[in-house]
């Protein structure tokens, strides 16, 4: 995914897929980049916003973006339950 984003940093499909990886595998991403989990989430949301902005037809990613928003709510709820936010 890193190589794909290096070659085409403004490809909304690549950004969307990277966002999915960050959100679904945040412990591994945090470990790989030595980031706190909060930074993983913020980087994922930054890529998600960029993907949405770049998606020209608006039809390719809406379901995926809705899923991301649901996961974001679950992430926040989990942080609250864990006492870290």
PDB file of N, CA and C in Angstrom:
ATOM      1  N   UNK A   1       0.825  -1.182   0.000  1.00  0.00           N
ATOM      2  CA  UNK A   1       0.000   0.000   0.000  1.00  0.00           C
ATOM      3  C   UNK A   1       0.878   1.257   0.000  1.00  0.00           C
ATOM      4  N   UNK A   2       1.960   1.204   0.756  1.00  0.00           N
ATOM      5  CA  UNK A   2       2.852   2.366   0.795  1.00  0.00           C
ATOM      6  C   UNK A   2       3.365   2.707  -0.600  1.00  0.00           C
ATOM      7  N   UNK A   3       3.764   1.673  -1.347  1.00  0.00           N
ATOM      8  CA  UNK A   3       4.292   1.905  -2.697  1.00  0.00           C
ATOM      9  C   UNK A   3       3.214   2.470  -3.607  1.00  0.00           C
ATOM     10  N   UNK A   4       2.004   1.956  -3.497  1.00  0.00           N
ATOM     11  CA  UNK A   4       0.906   2.459  -4.326  1.00  0.00           C
ATOM     12  C   UNK A   4       0.660   3.935  -4.045  1.00  0.00           C
ATOM     13  N   UNK A   5       0.692   4.317  -2.775  1.00  0.00           N
ATOM     14  CA  UNK A   5       0.469   5.730  -2.429  1.00  0.00           C
ATOM     15  C   UNK A   5       1.644   6.615  -2.834  1.00  0.00           C
ATOM     16  N   UNK A   6       2.841   6.047  -2.869  1.00  0.00           N
ATOM     17  CA  UNK A   6       3.988   6.821  -3.350  1.00  0.00           C
ATOM     18  C   UNK A   6       3.853   7.103  -4.841  1.00  0.00           C
ATOM     19  N   UNK A   7       3.395   6.106  -5.594  1.00  0.00           N
ATOM     20  CA  UNK A   7       3.250   6.247  -7.042  1.00  0.00           C
ATOM     21  C   UNK A   7       2.060   7.143  -7.383  1.00  0.00           C
ATOM     22  N   UNK A   8       0.936   6.947  -6.693  1.00  0.00           N
ATOM     23  CA  UNK A   8      -0.280   7.724  -6.961  1.00  0.00           C
ATOM     24  C   UNK A   8      -0.869   8.242  -5.647  1.00  0.00           C
ATOM     25  N   UNK A   9      -0.281   9.289  -5.084  1.00  0.00           N
ATOM     26  CA  UNK A   9      -0.739   9.784  -3.787  1.00  0.00           C
ATOM     27  C   UNK A   9      -2.144  10.387  -3.803  1.00  0.00           C
ATOM     28  N   UNK A  10      -2.655  10.707  -4.975  1.00  0.00           N
ATOM     29  CA  UNK A  10      -3.992  11.303  -5.068  1.00  0.00           C
ATOM     30  C   UNK A  10      -5.023  10.340  -5.653  1.00  0.00           C
ATOM     31  N   UNK A  11      -4.766   9.055  -5.552  1.00  0.00           N
ATOM     32  CA  UNK A  11      -5.711   8.062  -6.038  1.00  0.00           C
ATOM     33  C   UNK A  11      -6.710   7.764  -4.916  1.00  0.00           C
ATOM     34  N   UNK A  12      -7.991   8.138  -5.084  1.00  0.00           N
ATOM     35  CA  UNK A  12      -8.958   7.952  -3.997  1.00  0.00           C
ATOM     36  C   UNK A  12      -9.156   6.493  -3.609  1.00  0.00           C
ATOM     37  N   UNK A  13      -9.020   5.581  -4.560  1.00  0.00           N
ATOM     38  CA  UNK A  13      -9.159   4.163  -4.229  1.00  0.00           C
ATOM     39  C   UNK A  13      -8.024   3.689  -3.322  1.00  0.00           C
ATOM     40  N   UNK A  14      -6.805   4.102  -3.629  1.00  0.00           N
ATOM     41  CA  UNK A  14      -5.667   3.733  -2.792  1.00  0.00           C
ATOM     42  C   UNK A  14      -5.813   4.334  -1.399  1.00  0.00           C
ATOM     43  N   UNK A  15      -6.229   5.609  -1.351  1.00  0.00           N
ATOM     44  CA  UNK A  15      -6.409   6.266  -0.061  1.00  0.00           C
ATOM     45  C   UNK A  15      -7.489   5.578   0.767  1.00  0.00           C
ATOM     46  N   UNK A  16      -8.572   5.210   0.113  1.00  0.00           N
ATOM     47  CA  UNK A  16      -9.651   4.508   0.792  1.00  0.00           C
ATOM     48  C   UNK A  16      -9.157   3.172   1.354  1.00  0.00           C
ATOM     49  N   UNK A  17      -8.425   2.419   0.540  1.00  0.00           N
ATOM     50  CA  UNK A  17      -7.908   1.124   0.992  1.00  0.00           C
ATOM     51  C   UNK A  17      -6.908   1.278   2.132  1.00  0.00           C
ATOM     52  N   UNK A  18      -6.057   2.291   2.045  1.00  0.00           N
ATOM     53  CA  UNK A  18      -5.107   2.534   3.133  1.00  0.00           C
ATOM     54  C   UNK A  18      -5.857   2.899   4.412  1.00  0.00           C
ATOM     55  N   UNK A  19      -6.914   3.696   4.271  1.00  0.00           N
ATOM     56  CA  UNK A  19      -7.725   4.053   5.438  1.00  0.00           C
ATOM     57  C   UNK A  19      -8.297   2.800   6.080  1.00  0.00           C
ATOM     58  N   UNK A  20      -8.804   1.895   5.251  1.00  0.00           N
ATOM     59  CA  UNK A  20      -9.361   0.647   5.775  1.00  0.00           C
ATOM     60  C   UNK A  20      -8.305  -0.151   6.534  1.00  0.00           C
ATOM     61  N   UNK A  21      -7.113  -0.220   5.981  1.00  0.00           N
ATOM     62  CA  UNK A  21      -6.027  -0.936   6.662  1.00  0.00           C
ATOM     63  C   UNK A  21      -5.712  -0.292   8.006  1.00  0.00           C
ATOM     64  N   UNK A  22      -5.604   1.024   8.027  1.00  0.00           N
ATOM     65  CA  UNK A  22      -5.283   1.727   9.263  1.00  0.00           C
ATOM     66  C   UNK A  22      -6.349   1.482  10.324  1.00  0.00           C
ATOM     67  N   UNK A  23      -7.629   1.544   9.920  1.00  0.00           N
ATOM     68  CA  UNK A  23      -8.710   1.393  10.899  1.00  0.00           C
ATOM     69  C   UNK A  23      -8.895  -0.053  11.348  1.00  0.00           C
ATOM     70  N   UNK A  24      -8.750  -0.983  10.442  1.00  0.00           N
ATOM     71  CA  UNK A  24      -8.986  -2.385  10.786  1.00  0.00           C
ATOM     72  C   UNK A  24      -7.792  -3.057  11.443  1.00  0.00           C
ATOM     73  N   UNK A  25      -6.606  -2.557  11.174  1.00  0.00           N
ATOM     74  CA  UNK A  25      -5.392  -3.168  11.721  1.00  0.00           C
ATOM     75  C   UNK A  25      -4.561  -2.134  12.486  1.00  0.00           C
ATOM     76  N   UNK A  26      -5.259  -1.268  13.238  1.00  0.00           N
ATOM     77  CA  UNK A  26      -4.542  -0.181  13.898  1.00  0.00           C
ATOM     78  C   UNK A  26      -3.451  -0.633  14.869  1.00  0.00           C
ATOM     79  N   UNK A  27      -3.581  -1.776  15.567  1.00  0.00           N
ATOM     80  CA  UNK A  27      -2.460  -2.170  16.432  1.00  0.00           C
ATOM     81  C   UNK A  27      -1.185  -2.457  15.635  1.00  0.00           C
ATOM     82  N   UNK A  28      -1.337  -3.112  14.484  1.00  0.00           N
ATOM     83  CA  UNK A  28      -0.170  -3.419  13.652  1.00  0.00           C
ATOM     84  C   UNK A  28       0.410  -2.155  13.030  1.00  0.00           C
ATOM     85  N   UNK A  29      -0.461  -1.236  12.598  1.00  0.00           N
ATOM     86  CA  UNK A  29       0.015   0.025  12.009  1.00  0.00           C
ATOM     87  C   UNK A  29       0.760   0.829  13.069  1.00  0.00           C
ATOM     88  N   UNK A  30       0.205   0.889  14.266  1.00  0.00           N
ATOM     89  CA  UNK A  30       0.852   1.626  15.357  1.00  0.00           C
ATOM     90  C   UNK A  30       2.240   1.048  15.646  1.00  0.00           C
ATOM     91  N   UNK A  31       2.322  -0.259  15.640  1.00  0.00           N
ATOM     92  CA  UNK A  31       3.606  -0.907  15.909  1.00  0.00           C
ATOM     93  C   UNK A  31       4.600  -0.648  14.778  1.00  0.00           C
ATOM     94  N   UNK A  32       4.129  -0.777  13.533  1.00  0.00           N
ATOM     95  CA  UNK A  32       5.026  -0.593  12.379  1.00  0.00           C
ATOM     96  C   UNK A  32       5.642   0.800  12.349  1.00  0.00           C
ATOM     97  N   UNK A  33       4.833   1.819  12.577  1.00  0.00           N
ATOM     98  CA  UNK A  33       5.314   3.196  12.487  1.00  0.00           C
ATOM     99  C   UNK A  33       5.722   3.770  13.834  1.00  0.00           C
ATOM    100  N   UNK A  34       5.564   2.962  14.884  1.00  0.00           N
ATOM    101  CA  UNK A  34       5.866   3.411  16.242  1.00  0.00           C
ATOM    102  C   UNK A  34       5.067   4.660  16.588  1.00  0.00           C
ATOM    103  N   UNK A  35       3.773   4.619  16.261  1.00  0.00           N
ATOM    104  CA  UNK A  35       2.836   5.703  16.543  1.00  0.00           C
ATOM    105  C   UNK A  35       1.912   5.293  17.670  1.00  0.00           C
ATOM    106  N   UNK A  36       1.428   6.260  18.435  1.00  0.00           N
ATOM    107  CA  UNK A  36       0.342   5.928  19.359  1.00  0.00           C
ATOM    108  C   UNK A  36      -0.921   5.644  18.543  1.00  0.00           C
ATOM    109  N   UNK A  37      -1.817   4.866  19.094  1.00  0.00           N
ATOM    110  CA  UNK A  37      -3.034   4.495  18.372  1.00  0.00           C
ATOM    111  C   UNK A  37      -3.835   5.721  17.943  1.00  0.00           C
ATOM    112  N   UNK A  38      -3.788   6.765  18.745  1.00  0.00           N
ATOM    113  CA  UNK A  38      -4.522   7.989  18.407  1.00  0.00           C
ATOM    114  C   UNK A  38      -4.009   8.583  17.091  1.00  0.00           C
ATOM    115  N   UNK A  39      -2.703   8.538  16.868  1.00  0.00           N
ATOM    116  CA  UNK A  39      -2.149   9.069  15.618  1.00  0.00           C
ATOM    117  C   UNK A  39      -2.578   8.216  14.432  1.00  0.00           C
ATOM    118  N   UNK A  40      -2.648   6.893  14.624  1.00  0.00           N
ATOM    119  CA  UNK A  40      -3.110   6.010  13.550  1.00  0.00           C
ATOM    120  C   UNK A  40      -4.498   6.448  13.116  1.00  0.00           C
ATOM    121  N   UNK A  41      -5.371   6.667  14.082  1.00  0.00           N
ATOM    122  CA  UNK A  41      -6.742   7.099  13.802  1.00  0.00           C
ATOM    123  C   UNK A  41      -6.751   8.441  13.060  1.00  0.00           C
ATOM    124  N   UNK A  42      -5.974   9.413  13.529  1.00  0.00           N
ATOM    125  CA  UNK A  42      -5.952  10.724  12.875  1.00  0.00           C
ATOM    126  C   UNK A  42      -5.413  10.647  11.450  1.00  0.00           C
ATOM    127  N   UNK A  43      -4.395   9.839  11.240  1.00  0.00           N
ATOM    128  CA  UNK A  43      -3.856   9.672   9.886  1.00  0.00           C
ATOM    129  C   UNK A  43      -4.888   8.999   8.983  1.00  0.00           C
ATOM    130  N   UNK A  44      -5.599   8.029   9.508  1.00  0.00           N
ATOM    131  CA  UNK A  44      -6.648   7.355   8.729  1.00  0.00           C
ATOM    132  C   UNK A  44      -7.740   8.344   8.338  1.00  0.00           C
ATOM    133  N   UNK A  45      -8.142   9.185   9.260  1.00  0.00           N
ATOM    134  CA  UNK A  45      -9.194  10.158   8.963  1.00  0.00           C
ATOM    135  C   UNK A  45      -8.712  11.201   7.957  1.00  0.00           C
ATOM    136  N   UNK A  46      -7.440  11.555   8.019  1.00  0.00           N
ATOM    137  CA  UNK A  46      -6.884  12.493   7.048  1.00  0.00           C
ATOM    138  C   UNK A  46      -6.933  11.886   5.645  1.00  0.00           C
ATOM    139  N   UNK A  47      -6.559  10.604   5.530  1.00  0.00           N
ATOM    140  CA  UNK A  47      -6.618   9.937   4.228  1.00  0.00           C
ATOM    141  C   UNK A  47      -8.066   9.791   3.759  1.00  0.00           C
ATOM    142  N   UNK A  48      -8.964   9.522   4.690  1.00  0.00           N
ATOM    143  CA  UNK A  48     -10.376   9.359   4.351  1.00  0.00           C
ATOM    144  C   UNK A  48     -10.960  10.659   3.785  1.00  0.00           C
ATOM    145  N   UNK A  49     -10.656  11.772   4.434  1.00  0.00           N
ATOM    146  CA  UNK A  49     -11.140  13.075   3.936  1.00  0.00           C
ATOM    147  C   UNK A  49     -10.570  13.369   2.554  1.00  0.00           C
ATOM    148  N   UNK A  50      -9.293  13.064   2.365  1.00  0.00           N
ATOM    149  CA  UNK A  50      -8.659  13.306   1.068  1.00  0.00           C
ATOM    150  C   UNK A  50      -9.294  12.420  -0.003  1.00  0.00           C
ATOM    151  N   UNK A  51      -9.559  11.151   0.325  1.00  0.00           N
ATOM    152  CA  UNK A  51     -10.195  10.238  -0.636  1.00  0.00           C
ATOM    153  C   UNK A  51     -11.566  10.751  -1.033  1.00  0.00           C
ATOM    154  N   UNK A  52     -12.331  11.201  -0.064  1.00  0.00           N
ATOM    155  CA  UNK A  52     -13.675  11.708  -0.352  1.00  0.00           C
ATOM    156  C   UNK A  52     -13.607  12.942  -1.243  1.00  0.00           C
ATOM    157  N   UNK A  53     -12.657  13.808  -0.975  1.00  0.00           N
ATOM    158  CA  UNK A  53     -12.511  15.039  -1.762  1.00  0.00           C
ATOM    159  C   UNK A  53     -12.090  14.728  -3.198  1.00  0.00           C
ATOM    160  N   UNK A  54     -11.233  13.708  -3.343  1.00  0.00           N
ATOM    161  CA  UNK A  54     -10.710  13.377  -4.670  1.00  0.00           C
ATOM    162  C   UNK A  54     -11.656  12.516  -5.507  1.00  0.00           C
ATOM    163  N   UNK A  55     -12.582  11.841  -4.859  1.00  0.00           N
ATOM    164  CA  UNK A  55     -13.507  10.973  -5.602  1.00  0.00           C
ATOM    165  C   UNK A  55     -14.389  11.849  -6.482  1.00  0.00           C
ATOM    166  N   UNK A  56     -14.130  11.843  -7.761  1.00  0.00           N
ATOM    167  CA  UNK A  56     -14.799  12.760  -8.683  1.00  0.00           C
ATOM    168  C   UNK A  56     -16.281  12.462  -8.850  1.00  0.00           C
ATOM    169  N   UNK A  57     -16.623  11.213  -9.013  1.00  0.00           N
ATOM    170  CA  UNK A  57     -18.012  10.901  -9.304  1.00  0.00           C
ATOM    171  C   UNK A  57     -18.866  10.759  -8.059  1.00  0.00           C
ATOM    172  N   UNK A  58     -18.240  10.639  -6.904  1.00  0.00           N
ATOM    173  CA  UNK A  58     -18.986  10.514  -5.674  1.00  0.00           C
ATOM    174  C   UNK A  58     -19.719   9.193  -5.527  1.00  0.00           C
ATOM    175  N   UNK A  59     -19.586   8.297  -6.496  1.00  0.00           N
ATOM    176  CA  UNK A  59     -20.312   7.036  -6.452  1.00  0.00           C
ATOM    177  C   UNK A  59     -19.428   5.860  -6.064  1.00  0.00           C
ATOM    178  N   UNK A  60     -18.137   6.057  -6.090  1.00  0.00           N
ATOM    179  CA  UNK A  60     -17.245   4.928  -5.848  1.00  0.00           C
ATOM    180  C   UNK A  60     -17.112   4.571  -4.372  1.00  0.00           C
ATOM    181  N   UNK A  61     -17.167   5.570  -3.486  1.00  0.00           N
ATOM    182  CA  UNK A  61     -16.829   5.275  -2.100  1.00  0.00           C
ATOM    183  C   UNK A  61     -17.895   5.576  -1.055  1.00  0.00           C
ATOM    184  N   UNK A  62     -19.100   6.015  -1.376  1.00  0.00           N
ATOM    185  CA  UNK A  62     -20.003   6.390  -0.285  1.00  0.00           C
ATOM    186  C   UNK A  62     -20.276   5.281   0.724  1.00  0.00           C
ATOM    187  N   UNK A  63     -20.492   4.072   0.280  1.00  0.00           N
ATOM    188  CA  UNK A  63     -20.757   2.984   1.230  1.00  0.00           C
ATOM    189  C   UNK A  63     -19.540   2.758   2.118  1.00  0.00           C
ATOM    190  N   UNK A  64     -18.368   2.819   1.510  1.00  0.00           N
ATOM    191  CA  UNK A  64     -17.147   2.656   2.292  1.00  0.00           C
ATOM    192  C   UNK A  64     -16.955   3.774   3.294  1.00  0.00           C
ATOM    193  N   UNK A  65     -17.255   4.978   2.882  1.00  0.00           N
ATOM    194  CA  UNK A  65     -17.114   6.103   3.803  1.00  0.00           C
ATOM    195  C   UNK A  65     -18.121   5.989   4.935  1.00  0.00           C
ATOM    196  N   UNK A  66     -19.329   5.518   4.646  1.00  0.00           N
ATOM    197  CA  UNK A  66     -20.309   5.304   5.720  1.00  0.00           C
ATOM    198  C   UNK A  66     -19.765   4.277   6.704  1.00  0.00           C
ATOM    199  N   UNK A  67     -19.155   3.226   6.180  1.00  0.00           N
ATOM    200  CA  UNK A  67     -18.565   2.215   7.055  1.00  0.00           C
ATOM    201  C   UNK A  67     -17.462   2.784   7.923  1.00  0.00           C
ATOM    202  N   UNK A  68     -16.666   3.677   7.341  1.00  0.00           N
ATOM    203  CA  UNK A  68     -15.601   4.304   8.120  1.00  0.00           C
ATOM    204  C   UNK A  68     -16.177   5.126   9.254  1.00  0.00           C
ATOM    205  N   UNK A  69     -17.248   5.850   8.967  1.00  0.00           N
ATOM    206  CA  UNK A  69     -17.861   6.656  10.017  1.00  0.00           C
ATOM    207  C   UNK A  69     -18.394   5.784  11.141  1.00  0.00           C
ATOM    208  N   UNK A  70     -18.984   4.653  10.791  1.00  0.00           N
ATOM    209  CA  UNK A  70     -19.456   3.729  11.823  1.00  0.00           C
ATOM    210  C   UNK A  70     -18.299   3.208  12.655  1.00  0.00           C
ATOM    211  N   UNK A  71     -17.197   2.820  11.998  1.00  0.00           N
ATOM    212  CA  UNK A  71     -16.036   2.340  12.738  1.00  0.00           C
ATOM    213  C   UNK A  71     -15.451   3.439  13.611  1.00  0.00           C
ATOM    214  N   UNK A  72     -15.489   4.678  13.122  1.00  0.00           N
ATOM    215  CA  UNK A  72     -14.968   5.797  13.919  1.00  0.00           C
ATOM    216  C   UNK A  72     -15.777   5.925  15.200  1.00  0.00           C
ATOM    217  N   UNK A  73     -17.113   5.796  15.085  1.00  0.00           N
ATOM    218  CA  UNK A  73     -17.956   5.848  16.276  1.00  0.00           C
ATOM    219  C   UNK A  73     -17.616   4.707  17.221  1.00  0.00           C
ATOM    220  N   UNK A  74     -17.412   3.509  16.672  1.00  0.00           N
ATOM    221  CA  UNK A  74     -17.065   2.361  17.504  1.00  0.00           C
ATOM    222  C   UNK A  74     -15.707   2.575  18.172  1.00  0.00           C
ATOM    223  N   UNK A  75     -14.758   3.149  17.445  1.00  0.00           N
ATOM    224  CA  UNK A  75     -13.427   3.417  17.984  1.00  0.00           C
ATOM    225  C   UNK A  75     -13.534   4.381  19.165  1.00  0.00           C
ATOM    226  N   UNK A  76     -14.306   5.465  18.969  1.00  0.00           N
ATOM    227  CA  UNK A  76     -14.475   6.446  20.040  1.00  0.00           C
ATOM    228  C   UNK A  76     -15.160   5.825  21.252  1.00  0.00           C
ATOM    229  N   UNK A  77     -16.174   5.019  21.002  1.00  0.00           N
ATOM    230  CA  UNK A  77     -16.884   4.361  22.095  1.00  0.00           C
ATOM    231  C   UNK A  77     -15.934   3.435  22.843  1.00  0.00           C
ATOM    232  N   UNK A  78     -15.141   2.701  22.114  1.00  0.00           N
ATOM    233  CA  UNK A  78     -14.162   1.811  22.735  1.00  0.00           C
ATOM    234  C   UNK A  78     -13.149   2.572  23.579  1.00  0.00           C
ATOM    235  N   UNK A  79     -12.698   3.707  23.090  1.00  0.00           N
ATOM    236  CA  UNK A  79     -11.752   4.524  23.854  1.00  0.00           C
ATOM    237  C   UNK A  79     -12.402   5.012  25.140  1.00  0.00           C
ATOM    238  N   UNK A  80     -13.680   5.444  25.042  1.00  0.00           N
ATOM    239  CA  UNK A  80     -14.377   5.908  26.249  1.00  0.00           C
ATOM    240  C   UNK A  80     -14.498   4.764  27.250  1.00  0.00           C
ATOM    241  N   UNK A  81     -14.873   3.583  26.757  1.00  0.00           N
ATOM    242  CA  UNK A  81     -15.039   2.441  27.649  1.00  0.00           C
ATOM    243  C   UNK A  81     -13.707   2.033  28.295  1.00  0.00           C
ATOM    244  N   UNK A  82     -12.625   2.231  27.540  1.00  0.00           N
ATOM    245  CA  UNK A  82     -11.311   1.890  28.061  1.00  0.00           C
ATOM    246  C   UNK A  82     -10.751   2.987  28.962  1.00  0.00           C
ATOM    247  N   UNK A  83     -11.453   4.121  29.027  1.00  0.00           N
ATOM    248  CA  UNK A  83     -11.012   5.213  29.880  1.00  0.00           C
ATOM    249  C   UNK A  83      -9.912   6.068  29.294  1.00  0.00           C
ATOM    250  N   UNK A  84      -9.756   6.015  27.964  1.00  0.00           N
ATOM    251  CA  UNK A  84      -8.680   6.808  27.349  1.00  0.00           C
ATOM    252  C   UNK A  84      -9.229   7.895  26.441  1.00  0.00           C
ATOM    253  N   UNK A  85     -10.420   8.344  26.662  1.00  0.00           N
ATOM    254  CA  UNK A  85     -10.907   9.411  25.807  1.00  0.00           C
ATOM    255  C   UNK A  85     -12.338   9.566  25.994  1.00  0.00           C
TER     256      UNK A  85
END
